[in-house]
Amino acid sequence: MPTGYTRIQIALHWLVFILVVLQFVLHDSIADAWERIEDGLEVGFDPLVAQHVFTGLLILLLVMIRMAIKAKRGAPALPENEPAILKLAAHGTHLALYALLILMPVSGAVAWFGGVEKAADGHEAMKVLVLVLVAVHVAGALFQHFVLKSNVLTRMRKPL
């Protein structure tokens, strides 16, 4: 089992984070376009709508690459002295984040390209879950670093 993350794993982590933040910040254009579609109105080309669609697909690709690297290389173990409940919470949070970072772009693509309203509804609902899970993930990393004094946060900043 590796003791840390590679440069590519760290780069993918932070790139996906930045792209997810970008999706949240610049989502108004696609929300407006979707409302126009629901109202039966025509939607012209908007670069911010295209940005949202293609960034979502890029996130999907990067997450799949990240998962493939993790499957091949493994991931560093959590500290041995960490309580079992915290290990379970960490693994559950990571699993849920990976699932949502796959389901969000897929549901968005199905909604946008297929016009499936239920997919759009799911996409919108998952947005809140992503925010909650990112907050839990960040809080857990900060708790590890400042309270438990582990290297969990450091190893996602400094490559092997």
Short mmCIF file of N, CA and C in Angstrom, two decimals:
data_model
loop_
_atom_site.label_atom_id
_atom_site.label_comp_id
_atom_site.label_asym_id
_atom_site.label_seq_id
_atom_site.Cartn_x
_atom_site.Cartn_y
_atom_site.Cartn_z
N MET A 1 0.85 -1.18 0.00
CA MET A 1 0.00 0.00 0.00
C MET A 1 0.89 1.24 0.00
N PRO A 2 0.60 2.19 -0.88
CA PRO A 2 1.44 3.39 -0.94
C PRO A 2 1.32 4.23 0.34
N THR A 3 2.36 5.01 0.61
CA THR A 3 2.34 5.87 1.80
C THR A 3 1.90 7.30 1.47
N GLY A 4 1.77 7.60 0.20
CA GLY A 4 1.35 8.94 -0.21
C GLY A 4 0.78 8.90 -1.61
N TYR A 5 0.50 10.07 -2.14
CA TYR A 5 -0.07 10.20 -3.47
C TYR A 5 0.99 10.69 -4.45
N THR A 6 0.83 10.33 -5.72
CA THR A 6 1.75 10.79 -6.76
C THR A 6 1.36 12.20 -7.19
N ARG A 7 2.24 12.82 -7.94
CA ARG A 7 1.95 14.16 -8.46
C ARG A 7 0.66 14.17 -9.29
N ILE A 8 0.48 13.15 -10.11
CA ILE A 8 -0.71 13.12 -10.97
C ILE A 8 -1.97 12.97 -10.12
N GLN A 9 -1.93 12.15 -9.08
CA GLN A 9 -3.10 12.00 -8.21
C GLN A 9 -3.44 13.32 -7.51
N ILE A 10 -2.42 13.99 -7.04
CA ILE A 10 -2.64 15.28 -6.36
C ILE A 10 -3.17 16.31 -7.36
N ALA A 11 -2.57 16.34 -8.55
CA ALA A 11 -3.03 17.29 -9.57
C ALA A 11 -4.48 17.02 -9.96
N LEU A 12 -4.84 15.76 -10.13
CA LEU A 12 -6.22 15.42 -10.48
C LEU A 12 -7.19 15.82 -9.36
N HIS A 13 -6.80 15.59 -8.12
CA HIS A 13 -7.64 15.96 -6.97
C HIS A 13 -7.96 17.45 -7.01
N TRP A 14 -6.92 18.27 -7.12
CA TRP A 14 -7.11 19.72 -7.06
C TRP A 14 -7.75 20.27 -8.33
N LEU A 15 -7.45 19.67 -9.48
CA LEU A 15 -8.08 20.11 -10.73
C LEU A 15 -9.59 19.83 -10.69
N VAL A 16 -9.97 18.65 -10.23
CA VAL A 16 -11.40 18.34 -10.12
C VAL A 16 -12.06 19.29 -9.14
N PHE A 17 -11.40 19.57 -8.03
CA PHE A 17 -11.96 20.52 -7.05
C PHE A 17 -12.21 21.89 -7.70
N ILE A 18 -11.21 22.40 -8.41
CA ILE A 18 -11.34 23.71 -9.06
C ILE A 18 -12.46 23.69 -10.10
N LEU A 19 -12.55 22.62 -10.87
CA LEU A 19 -13.60 22.53 -11.89
C LEU A 19 -14.99 22.44 -11.27
N VAL A 20 -15.11 21.73 -10.15
CA VAL A 20 -16.40 21.65 -9.46
C VAL A 20 -16.81 23.03 -8.94
N VAL A 21 -15.85 23.75 -8.35
CA VAL A 21 -16.15 25.11 -7.88
C VAL A 21 -16.60 25.97 -9.06
N LEU A 22 -15.90 25.86 -10.18
CA LEU A 22 -16.26 26.61 -11.38
C LEU A 22 -17.69 26.29 -11.82
N GLN A 23 -18.06 25.02 -11.76
CA GLN A 23 -19.42 24.63 -12.14
C GLN A 23 -20.48 25.31 -11.27
N PHE A 24 -20.19 25.39 -9.97
CA PHE A 24 -21.14 26.03 -9.07
C PHE A 24 -21.22 27.54 -9.31
N VAL A 25 -20.07 28.14 -9.52
CA VAL A 25 -20.02 29.60 -9.69
C VAL A 25 -20.67 30.03 -11.01
N LEU A 26 -20.48 29.26 -12.05
CA LEU A 26 -20.95 29.65 -13.38
C LEU A 26 -22.18 28.86 -13.85
N HIS A 27 -23.03 28.45 -12.94
CA HIS A 27 -24.16 27.61 -13.34
C HIS A 27 -25.41 28.39 -13.77
N ASP A 28 -25.44 29.69 -13.55
CA ASP A 28 -26.66 30.46 -13.84
C ASP A 28 -27.08 30.39 -15.31
N SER A 29 -26.12 30.42 -16.21
CA SER A 29 -26.45 30.40 -17.64
C SER A 29 -27.15 29.12 -18.05
N ILE A 30 -26.66 27.99 -17.56
CA ILE A 30 -27.31 26.74 -17.95
C ILE A 30 -28.65 26.59 -17.26
N ALA A 31 -28.77 27.10 -16.04
CA ALA A 31 -30.07 27.07 -15.36
C ALA A 31 -31.10 27.90 -16.13
N ASP A 32 -30.68 29.06 -16.59
CA ASP A 32 -31.57 29.91 -17.39
C ASP A 32 -31.93 29.23 -18.72
N ALA A 33 -30.95 28.61 -19.35
CA ALA A 33 -31.20 27.93 -20.62
C ALA A 33 -32.17 26.77 -20.41
N TRP A 34 -32.01 26.03 -19.33
CA TRP A 34 -32.90 24.90 -19.05
C TRP A 34 -34.34 25.39 -18.83
N GLU A 35 -34.48 26.51 -18.12
CA GLU A 35 -35.82 27.08 -17.92
C GLU A 35 -36.46 27.45 -19.26
N ARG A 36 -35.65 28.00 -20.17
CA ARG A 36 -36.18 28.35 -21.49
C ARG A 36 -36.63 27.09 -22.23
N ILE A 37 -35.86 26.03 -22.12
CA ILE A 37 -36.23 24.76 -22.76
C ILE A 37 -37.54 24.25 -22.17
N GLU A 38 -37.65 24.29 -20.84
CA GLU A 38 -38.88 23.83 -20.19
C GLU A 38 -40.09 24.66 -20.61
N ASP A 39 -39.87 25.93 -20.89
CA ASP A 39 -40.95 26.82 -21.33
C ASP A 39 -41.24 26.71 -22.83
N GLY A 40 -40.50 25.82 -23.51
CA GLY A 40 -40.71 25.63 -24.93
C GLY A 40 -40.08 26.70 -25.80
N LEU A 41 -39.15 27.46 -25.23
CA LEU A 41 -38.50 28.53 -25.97
C LEU A 41 -37.19 28.04 -26.57
N GLU A 42 -36.76 28.72 -27.60
CA GLU A 42 -35.50 28.37 -28.25
C GLU A 42 -34.33 28.86 -27.41
N VAL A 43 -33.26 28.08 -27.44
CA VAL A 43 -32.04 28.45 -26.72
C VAL A 43 -30.93 28.61 -27.74
N GLY A 44 -30.39 29.81 -27.85
CA GLY A 44 -29.27 30.05 -28.75
C GLY A 44 -27.96 29.65 -28.08
N PHE A 45 -26.89 29.72 -28.86
CA PHE A 45 -25.58 29.37 -28.32
C PHE A 45 -25.16 30.38 -27.25
N ASP A 46 -24.68 29.85 -26.14
CA ASP A 46 -24.16 30.66 -25.04
C ASP A 46 -22.86 30.00 -24.59
N PRO A 47 -21.73 30.70 -24.66
CA PRO A 47 -20.46 30.09 -24.28
C PRO A 47 -20.44 29.59 -22.83
N LEU A 48 -21.18 30.24 -21.94
CA LEU A 48 -21.20 29.77 -20.55
C LEU A 48 -21.99 28.48 -20.40
N VAL A 49 -23.00 28.29 -21.23
CA VAL A 49 -23.73 27.02 -21.23
C VAL A 49 -22.80 25.92 -21.75
N ALA A 50 -22.11 26.20 -22.85
CA ALA A 50 -21.16 25.23 -23.39
C ALA A 50 -20.07 24.92 -22.38
N GLN A 51 -19.59 25.94 -21.68
CA GLN A 51 -18.58 25.72 -20.65
C GLN A 51 -19.08 24.77 -19.59
N HIS A 52 -20.33 24.94 -19.13
CA HIS A 52 -20.87 24.08 -18.08
C HIS A 52 -20.97 22.63 -18.57
N VAL A 53 -21.47 22.45 -19.78
CA VAL A 53 -21.63 21.11 -20.33
C VAL A 53 -20.27 20.43 -20.49
N PHE A 54 -19.34 21.10 -21.12
CA PHE A 54 -18.05 20.47 -21.40
C PHE A 54 -17.19 20.33 -20.14
N THR A 55 -17.30 21.25 -19.22
CA THR A 55 -16.57 21.09 -17.95
C THR A 55 -17.12 19.91 -17.17
N GLY A 56 -18.43 19.72 -17.20
CA GLY A 56 -19.02 18.55 -16.55
C GLY A 56 -18.49 17.26 -17.15
N LEU A 57 -18.41 17.20 -18.47
CA LEU A 57 -17.87 16.00 -19.12
C LEU A 57 -16.39 15.82 -18.80
N LEU A 58 -15.65 16.92 -18.70
CA LEU A 58 -14.24 16.84 -18.32
C LEU A 58 -14.09 16.31 -16.90
N ILE A 59 -14.94 16.77 -15.99
CA ILE A 59 -14.91 16.26 -14.61
C ILE A 59 -15.13 14.75 -14.62
N LEU A 60 -16.11 14.29 -15.39
CA LEU A 60 -16.38 12.85 -15.48
C LEU A 60 -15.13 12.10 -15.95
N LEU A 61 -14.49 12.59 -16.99
CA LEU A 61 -13.29 11.95 -17.52
C LEU A 61 -12.17 11.93 -16.47
N LEU A 62 -11.93 13.06 -15.82
CA LEU A 62 -10.85 13.13 -14.83
C LEU A 62 -11.12 12.24 -13.62
N VAL A 63 -12.36 12.16 -13.20
CA VAL A 63 -12.71 11.29 -12.07
C VAL A 63 -12.51 9.83 -12.46
N MET A 64 -12.87 9.47 -13.68
CA MET A 64 -12.66 8.09 -14.13
C MET A 64 -11.16 7.76 -14.19
N ILE A 65 -10.36 8.70 -14.66
CA ILE A 65 -8.90 8.50 -14.68
C ILE A 65 -8.40 8.34 -13.25
N ARG A 66 -8.86 9.20 -12.37
CA ARG A 66 -8.44 9.15 -10.97
C ARG A 66 -8.80 7.80 -10.34
N MET A 67 -10.00 7.31 -10.63
CA MET A 67 -10.42 6.02 -10.09
C MET A 67 -9.58 4.88 -10.66
N ALA A 68 -9.23 4.97 -11.93
CA ALA A 68 -8.40 3.93 -12.54
C ALA A 68 -7.02 3.90 -11.90
N ILE A 69 -6.45 5.07 -11.66
CA ILE A 69 -5.14 5.14 -11.00
C ILE A 69 -5.25 4.57 -9.59
N LYS A 70 -6.30 4.91 -8.88
CA LYS A 70 -6.49 4.42 -7.52
C LYS A 70 -6.66 2.90 -7.51
N ALA A 71 -7.40 2.37 -8.49
CA ALA A 71 -7.61 0.92 -8.58
C ALA A 71 -6.29 0.20 -8.86
N LYS A 72 -5.45 0.80 -9.68
CA LYS A 72 -4.18 0.16 -10.04
C LYS A 72 -3.12 0.33 -8.95
N ARG A 73 -3.04 1.52 -8.39
CA ARG A 73 -1.96 1.86 -7.46
C ARG A 73 -2.36 1.70 -5.99
N GLY A 74 -3.64 1.86 -5.72
CA GLY A 74 -4.10 1.87 -4.34
C GLY A 74 -4.03 3.27 -3.77
N ALA A 75 -4.41 3.38 -2.53
CA ALA A 75 -4.39 4.67 -1.83
C ALA A 75 -3.74 4.48 -0.48
N PRO A 76 -3.14 5.53 0.05
CA PRO A 76 -2.53 5.41 1.38
C PRO A 76 -3.58 5.04 2.43
N ALA A 77 -3.17 4.24 3.37
CA ALA A 77 -4.06 3.85 4.46
C ALA A 77 -4.28 5.04 5.40
N LEU A 78 -5.41 5.03 6.05
CA LEU A 78 -5.64 6.02 7.09
C LEU A 78 -4.77 5.66 8.29
N PRO A 79 -4.48 6.61 9.16
CA PRO A 79 -3.63 6.32 10.32
C PRO A 79 -4.17 5.13 11.13
N GLU A 80 -3.26 4.27 11.57
CA GLU A 80 -3.66 3.06 12.32
C GLU A 80 -4.42 3.38 13.59
N ASN A 81 -4.05 4.46 14.26
CA ASN A 81 -4.68 4.79 15.54
C ASN A 81 -6.00 5.54 15.38
N GLU A 82 -6.44 5.74 14.16
CA GLU A 82 -7.70 6.46 13.93
C GLU A 82 -8.87 5.58 14.35
N PRO A 83 -9.84 6.16 15.06
CA PRO A 83 -11.01 5.38 15.46
C PRO A 83 -11.74 4.79 14.25
N ALA A 84 -12.27 3.60 14.43
CA ALA A 84 -12.94 2.88 13.34
C ALA A 84 -14.09 3.69 12.75
N ILE A 85 -14.81 4.42 13.58
CA ILE A 85 -15.94 5.21 13.09
C ILE A 85 -15.47 6.32 12.14
N LEU A 86 -14.29 6.91 12.42
CA LEU A 86 -13.75 7.94 11.52
C LEU A 86 -13.28 7.33 10.21
N LYS A 87 -12.69 6.14 10.28
CA LYS A 87 -12.28 5.45 9.05
C LYS A 87 -13.50 5.14 8.18
N LEU A 88 -14.56 4.68 8.83
CA LEU A 88 -15.79 4.37 8.11
C LEU A 88 -16.37 5.64 7.47
N ALA A 89 -16.37 6.72 8.22
CA ALA A 89 -16.88 8.00 7.70
C ALA A 89 -16.04 8.48 6.52
N ALA A 90 -14.72 8.35 6.63
CA ALA A 90 -13.83 8.78 5.54
C ALA A 90 -14.08 7.96 4.28
N HIS A 91 -14.15 6.64 4.44
CA HIS A 91 -14.38 5.78 3.26
C HIS A 91 -15.76 6.05 2.66
N GLY A 92 -16.76 6.21 3.50
CA GLY A 92 -18.11 6.49 3.01
C GLY A 92 -18.18 7.81 2.27
N THR A 93 -17.52 8.82 2.81
CA THR A 93 -17.51 10.14 2.17
C THR A 93 -16.83 10.07 0.81
N HIS A 94 -15.67 9.39 0.75
CA HIS A 94 -14.97 9.27 -0.53
C HIS A 94 -15.81 8.52 -1.55
N LEU A 95 -16.41 7.43 -1.13
CA LEU A 95 -17.23 6.64 -2.05
C LEU A 95 -18.40 7.47 -2.57
N ALA A 96 -19.06 8.18 -1.67
CA ALA A 96 -20.20 9.02 -2.08
C ALA A 96 -19.76 10.15 -3.01
N LEU A 97 -18.60 10.76 -2.72
CA LEU A 97 -18.10 11.82 -3.61
C LEU A 97 -17.80 11.28 -5.00
N TYR A 98 -17.12 10.13 -5.07
CA TYR A 98 -16.84 9.54 -6.38
C TYR A 98 -18.15 9.25 -7.12
N ALA A 99 -19.11 8.67 -6.42
CA ALA A 99 -20.39 8.34 -7.06
C ALA A 99 -21.07 9.61 -7.60
N LEU A 100 -21.10 10.65 -6.78
CA LEU A 100 -21.76 11.89 -7.22
C LEU A 100 -21.00 12.57 -8.35
N LEU A 101 -19.67 12.49 -8.32
CA LEU A 101 -18.88 13.13 -9.38
C LEU A 101 -18.98 12.36 -10.70
N ILE A 102 -19.55 11.17 -10.65
CA ILE A 102 -19.88 10.44 -11.87
C ILE A 102 -21.34 10.71 -12.25
N LEU A 103 -22.23 10.60 -11.27
CA LEU A 103 -23.66 10.76 -11.54
C LEU A 103 -24.04 12.18 -11.95
N MET A 104 -23.38 13.17 -11.39
CA MET A 104 -23.70 14.57 -11.75
C MET A 104 -23.49 14.83 -13.25
N PRO A 105 -22.32 14.54 -13.79
CA PRO A 105 -22.14 14.79 -15.23
C PRO A 105 -23.03 13.91 -16.11
N VAL A 106 -23.23 12.66 -15.68
CA VAL A 106 -24.08 11.77 -16.47
C VAL A 106 -25.52 12.29 -16.49
N SER A 107 -26.04 12.65 -15.31
CA SER A 107 -27.42 13.16 -15.27
C SER A 107 -27.54 14.48 -16.01
N GLY A 108 -26.52 15.32 -15.90
CA GLY A 108 -26.53 16.58 -16.64
C GLY A 108 -26.53 16.36 -18.14
N ALA A 109 -25.73 15.42 -18.60
CA ALA A 109 -25.67 15.13 -20.04
C ALA A 109 -26.99 14.53 -20.53
N VAL A 110 -27.56 13.62 -19.74
CA VAL A 110 -28.84 13.02 -20.12
C VAL A 110 -29.93 14.10 -20.19
N ALA A 111 -29.90 15.01 -19.21
CA ALA A 111 -30.88 16.10 -19.21
C ALA A 111 -30.67 17.01 -20.41
N TRP A 112 -29.43 17.45 -20.61
CA TRP A 112 -29.16 18.45 -21.65
C TRP A 112 -29.31 17.88 -23.06
N PHE A 113 -28.65 16.74 -23.30
CA PHE A 113 -28.67 16.19 -24.66
C PHE A 113 -29.93 15.39 -24.96
N GLY A 114 -30.53 14.82 -23.90
CA GLY A 114 -31.73 14.01 -24.11
C GLY A 114 -33.03 14.69 -23.75
N GLY A 115 -32.93 15.85 -23.10
CA GLY A 115 -34.13 16.57 -22.71
C GLY A 115 -34.94 15.87 -21.63
N VAL A 116 -34.27 15.07 -20.80
CA VAL A 116 -34.96 14.28 -19.77
C VAL A 116 -35.09 15.10 -18.49
N GLU A 117 -36.31 15.50 -18.18
CA GLU A 117 -36.55 16.38 -17.03
C GLU A 117 -36.19 15.70 -15.70
N LYS A 118 -36.46 14.40 -15.58
CA LYS A 118 -36.14 13.69 -14.33
C LYS A 118 -34.62 13.70 -14.09
N ALA A 119 -33.84 13.60 -15.14
CA ALA A 119 -32.39 13.67 -15.00
C ALA A 119 -31.97 15.05 -14.53
N ALA A 120 -32.62 16.08 -15.04
CA ALA A 120 -32.33 17.45 -14.60
C ALA A 120 -32.70 17.62 -13.13
N ASP A 121 -33.83 17.05 -12.71
CA ASP A 121 -34.23 17.12 -11.31
C ASP A 121 -33.21 16.43 -10.41
N GLY A 122 -32.76 15.26 -10.83
CA GLY A 122 -31.73 14.54 -10.07
C GLY A 122 -30.43 15.31 -10.02
N HIS A 123 -30.07 15.89 -11.13
CA HIS A 123 -28.85 16.70 -11.22
C HIS A 123 -28.91 17.84 -10.21
N GLU A 124 -30.04 18.51 -10.16
CA GLU A 124 -30.23 19.63 -9.23
C GLU A 124 -30.18 19.16 -7.78
N ALA A 125 -30.81 18.03 -7.48
CA ALA A 125 -30.81 17.51 -6.11
C ALA A 125 -29.41 17.10 -5.67
N MET A 126 -28.65 16.51 -6.58
CA MET A 126 -27.30 16.07 -6.23
C MET A 126 -26.37 17.24 -5.94
N LYS A 127 -26.68 18.39 -6.46
CA LYS A 127 -25.86 19.58 -6.22
C LYS A 127 -25.72 19.84 -4.72
N VAL A 128 -26.80 19.73 -3.99
CA VAL A 128 -26.78 19.95 -2.54
C VAL A 128 -25.93 18.87 -1.86
N LEU A 129 -26.08 17.63 -2.30
CA LEU A 129 -25.30 16.54 -1.71
C LEU A 129 -23.80 16.74 -1.93
N VAL A 130 -23.43 17.20 -3.12
CA VAL A 130 -22.02 17.47 -3.39
C VAL A 130 -21.49 18.52 -2.42
N LEU A 131 -22.23 19.59 -2.23
CA LEU A 131 -21.80 20.65 -1.30
C LEU A 131 -21.63 20.10 0.11
N VAL A 132 -22.58 19.31 0.56
CA VAL A 132 -22.50 18.73 1.91
C VAL A 132 -21.29 17.81 2.02
N LEU A 133 -21.10 16.94 1.04
CA LEU A 133 -19.98 16.00 1.11
C LEU A 133 -18.63 16.69 1.00
N VAL A 134 -18.53 17.72 0.19
CA VAL A 134 -17.27 18.48 0.13
C VAL A 134 -17.00 19.12 1.48
N ALA A 135 -18.03 19.66 2.12
CA ALA A 135 -17.85 20.26 3.45
C ALA A 135 -17.40 19.22 4.47
N VAL A 136 -18.00 18.03 4.43
CA VAL A 136 -17.61 16.95 5.34
C VAL A 136 -16.17 16.53 5.05
N HIS A 137 -15.82 16.41 3.78
CA HIS A 137 -14.47 16.02 3.37
C HIS A 137 -13.43 17.02 3.87
N VAL A 138 -13.69 18.30 3.67
CA VAL A 138 -12.77 19.35 4.12
C VAL A 138 -12.68 19.36 5.64
N ALA A 139 -13.82 19.27 6.31
CA ALA A 139 -13.83 19.26 7.78
C ALA A 139 -13.04 18.07 8.31
N GLY A 140 -13.20 16.91 7.67
CA GLY A 140 -12.46 15.73 8.09
C GLY A 140 -10.96 15.90 7.92
N ALA A 141 -10.55 16.47 6.80
CA ALA A 141 -9.12 16.69 6.56
C ALA A 141 -8.55 17.68 7.58
N LEU A 142 -9.29 18.74 7.86
CA LEU A 142 -8.83 19.72 8.85
C LEU A 142 -8.81 19.12 10.26
N PHE A 143 -9.79 18.30 10.58
CA PHE A 143 -9.81 17.61 11.88
C PHE A 143 -8.60 16.70 12.01
N GLN A 144 -8.30 15.95 10.95
CA GLN A 144 -7.12 15.08 10.94
C GLN A 144 -5.86 15.90 11.20
N HIS A 145 -5.75 17.02 10.52
CA HIS A 145 -4.53 17.82 10.58
C HIS A 145 -4.37 18.54 11.92
N PHE A 146 -5.40 19.23 12.36
CA PHE A 146 -5.27 20.10 13.54
C PHE A 146 -5.58 19.42 14.86
N VAL A 147 -6.47 18.45 14.87
CA VAL A 147 -6.85 17.79 16.12
C VAL A 147 -6.09 16.49 16.31
N LEU A 148 -6.14 15.62 15.32
CA LEU A 148 -5.46 14.33 15.44
C LEU A 148 -3.98 14.40 15.08
N LYS A 149 -3.55 15.50 14.48
CA LYS A 149 -2.14 15.73 14.13
C LYS A 149 -1.59 14.64 13.21
N SER A 150 -2.41 14.19 12.27
CA SER A 150 -1.95 13.17 11.32
C SER A 150 -1.41 13.84 10.06
N ASN A 151 -0.89 13.02 9.15
CA ASN A 151 -0.34 13.54 7.89
C ASN A 151 -1.34 13.45 6.74
N VAL A 152 -2.61 13.19 7.04
CA VAL A 152 -3.61 12.98 6.00
C VAL A 152 -3.72 14.19 5.07
N LEU A 153 -3.75 15.37 5.61
CA LEU A 153 -3.86 16.58 4.78
C LEU A 153 -2.55 16.83 4.02
N THR A 154 -1.45 16.65 4.67
CA THR A 154 -0.14 16.91 4.05
C THR A 154 0.10 16.04 2.83
N ARG A 155 -0.31 14.79 2.89
CA ARG A 155 -0.01 13.89 1.77
C ARG A 155 -0.81 14.21 0.51
N MET A 156 -1.87 15.04 0.63
CA MET A 156 -2.59 15.48 -0.57
C MET A 156 -2.02 16.80 -1.09
N ARG A 157 -1.01 17.32 -0.41
CA ARG A 157 -0.35 18.54 -0.86
C ARG A 157 1.07 18.28 -1.34
N LYS A 158 1.71 17.27 -0.80
CA LYS A 158 3.10 16.99 -1.15
C LYS A 158 3.20 15.58 -1.74
N PRO A 159 3.66 15.48 -2.98
CA PRO A 159 3.76 14.16 -3.62
C PRO A 159 4.88 13.32 -3.04
N LEU A 160 4.80 12.04 -3.32
CA LEU A 160 5.85 11.10 -2.89
C LEU A 160 7.19 11.48 -3.47
#
